[in-house]
Amino acid sequence: YGQFLAKQSHTLEELRSCSSPIYQLELMMVGRLFAQSPELYSDIMLAQFDNVEPLLAQYQDTFASTLAKLKASDKAALIDSFADAKAYFSDSTAHFLTQSRSLLNKANDAKVLD
């Protein structure tokens, strides 16, 4: 995701200025990753590639499927896909909402969000 953002025409300041607090936290986590050693993360990715290659292919297929639905303006299929993902998270959504709200409040109190 960080590699994708780096290739876009918008600066991080522009993204932060129009982003929600939760997206700002996401940007911070992505930025944290890329503030670390490229050599370390290259080694980690290469060491695990055989284990994750099928998952990466499935991830790529999911993006291709979503892109096809968007190109076709297939709102029903997009809603179905969202509903499938929502069902996967369903048992944890209340907990995740509580946790993320707590993180947002703490980040806001610490003045780390714009």
N, CA and C of each residue as an Amber inpcrd file, in Angstrom:
protein
   342
   0.8300000  -1.1920000   0.0000000   0.0000000   0.0000000   0.0000000
   0.8710000   1.2510000   0.0000000   1.9260000   1.2360000   0.7740000
   2.8490000   2.3700000   0.7970000   3.5150000   2.5770000  -0.5470000
   3.8620000   1.4800000  -1.2110000   4.4620000   1.5780000  -2.5430000
   3.4720000   2.1850000  -3.5290000   2.2100000   1.8120000  -3.4120000
   1.1650000   2.3850000  -4.2650000   1.0340000   3.8850000  -4.0140000
   0.9600000   4.2830000  -2.7510000   0.8200000   5.7030000  -2.4190000
   1.9890000   6.5200000  -2.9550000   3.1830000   5.9500000  -2.8970000
   4.3760000   6.6710000  -3.3550000   4.3190000   6.9790000  -4.8470000
   3.5400000   6.2160000  -5.5940000   3.4410000   6.4170000  -7.0450000
   2.2980000   7.3510000  -7.4410000   1.5330000   7.8190000  -6.4780000
   0.3950000   8.6830000  -6.7720000   0.8270000  10.1460000  -6.8060000
  -0.0500000  10.9770000  -7.3370000   0.3020000  12.3930000  -7.5030000
   0.0230000  13.2340000  -6.2560000  -0.6110000  12.6500000  -5.2560000
  -0.9410000  13.4090000  -4.0470000   0.1500000  13.2480000  -2.9930000
   0.4380000  14.3260000  -2.3100000   1.4040000  14.2620000  -1.2170000
   0.7260000  13.6900000   0.0270000   1.5390000  13.2710000   0.9780000
   0.9770000  12.7980000   2.2390000   0.2150000  13.9050000   2.9540000
   0.6980000  15.1270000   2.8470000   0.0020000  16.2560000   3.4710000
  -1.3950000  16.4080000   2.8760000  -1.5050000  16.2570000   1.5560000
  -2.8200000  16.3510000   0.9130000  -3.7280000  15.2220000   1.3850000
  -3.1930000  14.0230000   1.4640000  -3.9960000  12.8910000   1.9260000
  -4.4500000  13.0870000   3.3670000  -3.5330000  13.5300000   4.2130000
  -3.8860000  13.7380000   5.6190000  -4.9210000  14.8450000   5.7820000
  -4.8480000  15.8730000   4.9490000  -5.7660000  17.0060000   5.0990000
  -7.2150000  16.6390000   4.7910000  -7.4170000  15.5980000   4.0120000
  -8.7920000  15.2360000   3.6540000  -9.1810000  13.8590000   4.1860000
  -8.3900000  13.3250000   5.1030000  -8.6780000  11.9790000   5.5860000
  -9.3270000  11.9960000   6.9610000 -10.0610000  10.9330000   7.2050000
 -10.6940000  10.7570000   8.5080000  -9.6260000  10.3880000   9.5360000
  -9.9420000  10.5350000  10.8150000  -8.9640000  10.1630000  11.8430000
  -8.5040000   8.7040000  11.7390000  -9.4090000   7.7980000  11.4230000
  -9.0180000   6.3900000  11.3400000  -8.0780000   6.1670000  10.1630000
  -8.2900000   6.8820000   9.0640000  -7.3850000   6.7570000   7.9190000
  -6.0260000   7.3710000   8.2500000  -6.0150000   8.4330000   9.0380000
  -4.7390000   9.0080000   9.4640000  -3.9370000   7.9950000  10.2840000
  -4.6240000   7.2380000  11.1450000  -3.9330000   6.1930000  11.9020000
  -3.3880000   5.1190000  10.9630000  -4.1670000   4.7850000   9.9490000
  -3.6990000   3.7990000   8.9670000  -2.4530000   4.3130000   8.2490000
  -2.4700000   5.5710000   7.8490000  -1.2900000   6.1570000   7.2050000
  -0.0800000   6.1170000   8.1310000  -0.3020000   6.3720000   9.4160000
   0.8010000   6.3120000  10.3760000   1.3870000   4.9110000  10.4510000
   0.5350000   3.8950000  10.4510000   1.0210000   2.5170000  10.5370000
   1.7910000   2.1430000   9.2700000   1.2940000   2.5670000   8.1190000
   2.0040000   2.2990000   6.8650000   3.3290000   3.0480000   6.8640000
   3.3010000   4.3060000   7.2770000   4.5260000   5.0920000   7.3490000
   5.5330000   4.4970000   8.3100000   5.0470000   3.9370000   9.4050000
   5.9290000   3.2910000  10.3820000   6.6610000   2.1160000   9.7460000
   5.9400000   1.3460000   8.9730000   6.5490000   0.2080000   8.2900000
   7.6850000   0.6620000   7.3760000   7.4290000   1.7160000   6.5900000
   8.4260000   2.1620000   5.6240000   9.5180000   3.0310000   6.2490000
   9.3770000   3.3540000   7.5180000  10.4520000   4.0580000   8.2220000
  11.5300000   3.0790000   8.6880000  11.2220000   1.7970000   8.5870000
  12.1500000   0.7720000   9.0530000  13.0460000   0.2890000   7.9110000
  13.8230000  -0.7040000   8.1710000  14.8480000  -1.1840000   7.2500000
  14.2720000  -1.8860000   6.0190000  14.5470000  -1.3620000   4.8210000
  14.1170000  -2.0550000   3.6020000  14.7670000  -3.4390000   3.4800000
  16.0010000  -3.5590000   3.9330000  16.6920000  -4.8450000   3.8740000
  15.9890000  -5.8810000   4.7450000  15.5970000  -5.4720000   5.9450000
  14.9140000  -6.3800000   6.8580000  13.6150000  -6.8830000   6.2440000
  12.8020000  -5.9610000   5.7290000  11.5140000  -6.3700000   5.1790000
  11.6660000  -7.1580000   3.8920000  12.6940000  -6.8730000   3.1060000
  12.9700000  -7.6910000   1.9200000  13.3160000  -9.1110000   2.3360000
  14.1500000  -9.2390000   3.3560000  14.5140000 -10.5680000   3.8620000
  13.2910000 -11.3150000   4.3840000  12.4340000 -10.6210000   5.1230000
  11.2220000 -11.2440000   5.6630000  10.3280000 -11.7250000   4.5250000
  10.1020000 -10.8600000   3.5340000   9.2200000 -11.2350000   2.4210000
   9.7940000 -12.3990000   1.6220000  11.0870000 -12.3590000   1.3460000
  11.7010000 -13.4310000   0.5670000  11.7230000 -14.7510000   1.3330000
  11.9460000 -14.6940000   2.6350000  11.9810000 -15.9110000   3.4460000
  10.6130000 -16.5810000   3.5300000   9.5560000 -15.8000000   3.4420000
   8.2000000 -16.3230000   3.5780000   7.4840000 -16.5040000   2.2450000
   8.1330000 -16.1800000   1.1320000   7.4360000 -16.1210000  -0.1510000
   6.7470000 -17.4310000  -0.5140000   7.4130000 -18.5630000  -0.3290000
   6.7960000 -19.8400000  -0.6920000   5.5110000 -20.0820000   0.0840000
   5.4750000 -19.6180000   1.3280000   4.2820000 -19.8000000   2.1570000
   3.1600000 -18.8440000   1.7880000   3.5140000 -17.6560000   1.3240000
   2.4790000 -16.6390000   1.0820000   2.1520000 -16.4310000  -0.3920000
   2.9090000 -17.0440000  -1.2940000   2.6360000 -16.8380000  -2.7210000
   1.1830000 -17.1490000  -3.0840000   0.6060000 -18.2850000  -2.6300000
  -0.8030000 -18.5400000  -2.9610000  -1.7450000 -17.4760000  -2.3890000
  -1.4480000 -16.9920000  -1.1890000  -2.2830000 -15.9410000  -0.5900000
  -2.1910000 -14.6430000  -1.3810000  -0.9830000 -14.2960000  -1.8160000
  -0.8160000 -13.0840000  -2.6190000  -1.5680000 -13.2000000  -3.9350000
  -1.5570000 -14.3810000  -4.5360000  -2.2970000 -14.5930000  -5.7810000
  -3.8010000 -14.4390000  -5.5400000  -4.2970000 -14.9770000  -4.4340000
  -5.7180000 -14.8300000  -4.1050000  -6.0710000 -13.3710000  -3.8340000
  -5.1750000 -12.6610000  -3.1690000  -5.3720000 -11.2370000  -2.8920000
  -5.4690000 -10.4670000  -4.2040000  -4.5730000 -10.7830000  -5.1280000
  -4.5890000 -10.1430000  -6.4410000  -5.8890000 -10.4720000  -7.1790000
  -6.3510000 -11.7090000  -7.0870000  -7.6140000 -12.0990000  -7.7160000
  -8.7890000 -11.3220000  -7.1300000  -8.7590000 -11.0990000  -5.8160000
  -9.8310000 -10.3340000  -5.1720000  -9.8570000  -8.9020000  -5.6920000
  -8.6840000  -8.2840000  -5.8390000  -8.6250000  -6.9370000  -6.4010000
  -9.1390000  -6.9210000  -7.8330000  -8.7600000  -7.9080000  -8.6370000
  -9.2130000  -7.9790000 -10.0290000 -10.7300000  -8.1410000 -10.0930000
 -11.2760000  -8.9600000  -9.2110000 -12.7200000  -9.1580000  -9.1650000
 -13.4400000  -7.8660000  -8.7800000 -12.9120000  -7.1670000  -7.7940000
 -13.5130000  -5.8930000  -7.3760000 -13.4330000  -4.8680000  -8.4960000
 -12.3050000  -4.8070000  -9.1800000 -12.1540000  -3.8820000 -10.3020000
 -13.1660000  -4.1950000 -11.3960000 -13.3720000  -5.4670000 -11.6900000
 -14.3500000  -5.8590000 -12.7120000 -15.7600000  -5.4280000 -12.3080000
 -16.1010000  -5.5900000 -11.0440000 -17.4220000  -5.1740000 -10.5560000
 -17.5860000  -3.6630000 -10.6660000 -16.5310000  -2.9220000 -10.3470000
 -16.5820000  -1.4640000 -10.4570000 -16.7260000  -1.0310000 -11.9100000
 -15.9470000  -1.6450000 -12.8010000 -16.0240000  -1.3040000 -14.2240000
 -17.4060000  -1.5910000 -14.7920000 -18.0350000  -2.6460000 -14.2800000
 -19.3670000  -3.0200000 -14.7480000 -20.4700000  -2.2580000 -14.0230000
 -20.0910000  -1.3910000 -13.0910000 -21.0680000  -0.6720000 -12.2510000
 -22.0470000  -1.6410000 -11.5970000 -21.5340000  -2.7800000 -11.1750000
 -22.3580000  -3.8320000 -10.5960000 -22.4930000  -3.6160000  -9.0880000
 -23.3980000  -2.7310000  -8.7460000 -23.5890000  -2.3770000  -7.3390000
 -24.0090000  -3.5800000  -6.5050000 -24.8870000  -4.4060000  -7.0500000
 -25.3550000  -5.5780000  -6.2990000 -24.1950000  -6.5100000  -5.9600000
 -23.2990000  -6.7280000  -6.9100000 -22.1470000  -7.6040000  -6.6610000
 -21.1970000  -6.9770000  -5.6470000 -21.0210000  -5.6540000  -5.7140000
 -20.1780000  -4.9700000  -4.7350000 -20.7690000  -5.0930000  -3.3320000
 -22.0780000  -4.9150000  -3.2410000 -22.7620000  -5.0490000  -1.9500000
 -22.6210000  -6.4740000  -1.4270000 -22.7830000  -7.4630000  -2.3100000
 -22.6270000  -8.8630000  -1.9010000 -21.2210000  -9.1330000  -1.3710000
 -20.2150000  -8.6060000  -2.0670000 -18.8300000  -8.8020000  -1.6260000
 -18.5920000  -8.1550000  -0.2680000 -19.1230000  -6.9460000  -0.1000000
 -18.9940000  -6.2540000   1.1850000 -19.6980000  -7.0550000   2.2820000
 -20.8870000  -7.5760000   1.9590000 -21.6470000  -8.3600000   2.9350000
 -20.8880000  -9.6260000   3.3340000 -20.2150000 -10.2560000   2.3710000
 -19.4160000 -11.4450000   2.6870000 -18.2950000 -11.1030000   3.6700000
 -17.6040000 -10.0040000   3.4110000 -16.5230000  -9.5860000   4.3090000
 -17.0880000  -9.2000000   5.6750000 -18.2250000  -8.5160000   5.6610000
 -18.8570000  -8.1230000   6.9210000 -19.2300000  -9.3550000   7.7430000
 -19.7290000 -10.3860000   7.0810000 -20.0930000 -11.6200000   7.7800000
 -18.8640000 -12.2660000   8.4160000 -17.7420000 -12.2060000   7.7280000
 -16.5010000 -12.7630000   8.2690000 -16.1180000 -12.0690000   9.5770000
 -16.2870000 -10.7560000   9.6260000 -15.9150000  -9.9730000  10.8030000
 -17.0300000  -9.8810000  11.8460000 -18.2020000 -10.4150000  11.5460000
 -19.4030000 -10.1340000  12.3340000 -19.2610000 -10.3850000  13.8290000
 -18.6070000 -11.4580000  14.2160000 -18.4960000 -11.7540000  15.6470000
 -17.5880000 -10.7780000  16.3890000 -16.7750000 -10.0480000  15.6560000
 -15.7970000  -9.1600000  16.2860000 -16.0520000  -7.6790000  16.0390000
 -17.0850000  -7.3410000  15.2830000 -17.2600000  -5.9360000  14.9040000
 -17.4430000  -5.0150000  16.1050000 -18.2340000  -5.4230000  17.0690000
 -18.4500000  -4.5610000  18.2380000 -17.1360000  -4.3470000  18.9870000
 -16.3710000  -5.4010000  19.1370000 -15.0710000  -5.3070000  19.8140000
 -14.1200000  -4.4030000  19.0280000 -14.0690000  -4.5850000  17.7130000
 -13.1900000  -3.7600000  16.8800000 -13.6060000  -2.2930000  16.9070000
 -14.9000000  -2.0390000  16.9040000 -15.3660000  -0.6540000  16.9950000
 -14.9380000  -0.0280000  18.3190000 -15.0810000  -0.7750000  19.3930000
 -14.6740000  -0.2740000  20.7060000 -13.1730000  -0.0190000  20.7540000
 -12.3930000  -0.9690000  20.2600000 -10.9370000  -0.8140000  20.2660000
 -10.4960000   0.3620000  19.4020000 -11.0590000   0.4610000  18.2010000
 -10.6360000   1.5430000  17.3090000 -11.0720000   2.8980000  17.8530000
 -12.2410000   2.9560000  18.4780000 -12.6850000   4.2090000  19.0950000
 -11.7210000   4.6110000  20.2110000 -11.2940000   3.6360000  21.0020000
 -10.3360000   3.9090000  22.0760000  -9.0070000   4.4070000  21.5100000
  -8.5140000   3.7690000  20.4540000  -7.2780000   4.2260000  19.8100000
  -7.4200000   5.6410000  19.2700000  -8.5500000   5.9090000  18.6280000
  -8.7780000   7.2540000  18.0910000  -8.8180000   8.2880000  19.2030000
  -9.4980000   7.9610000  20.2900000  -9.5640000   8.8980000  21.4140000
  -8.1820000   9.1540000  22.0060000  -7.3990000   8.0950000  22.1720000
  -6.0460000   8.2500000  22.7180000  -5.1600000   9.0470000  21.7690000
  -5.2780000   8.7720000  20.4730000  -4.4820000   9.5170000  19.4890000
  -4.8910000  10.9820000  19.4750000  -6.1770000  11.2330000  19.5910000
  -6.6640000  12.6110000  19.6180000  -6.1860000  13.3280000  20.8780000
  -6.2790000  12.6450000  22.0250000  -5.8160000  13.2360000  23.2840000
  -4.3200000  13.5400000  23.2500000  -3.5580000  12.6820000  22.5670000
  -2.1060000  12.8740000  22.4660000  -1.7410000  13.8600000  21.3570000
  -2.7430000  14.3790000  20.6850000  -2.5510000  15.3710000  19.6150000
  -1.6930000  14.8380000  18.4630000  -1.8560000  13.5420000  18.1520000
  -1.1060000  12.9860000  17.0260000  -1.9080000  13.0220000  15.7290000
  -3.1860000  13.3760000  15.8300000  -4.0330000  13.4890000  14.6420000
  -4.2300000  14.9480000  14.2870000  -4.3390000  15.1980000  12.9890000
  -4.5950000  16.5730000  12.5250000  -6.0500000  16.9430000  12.7010000
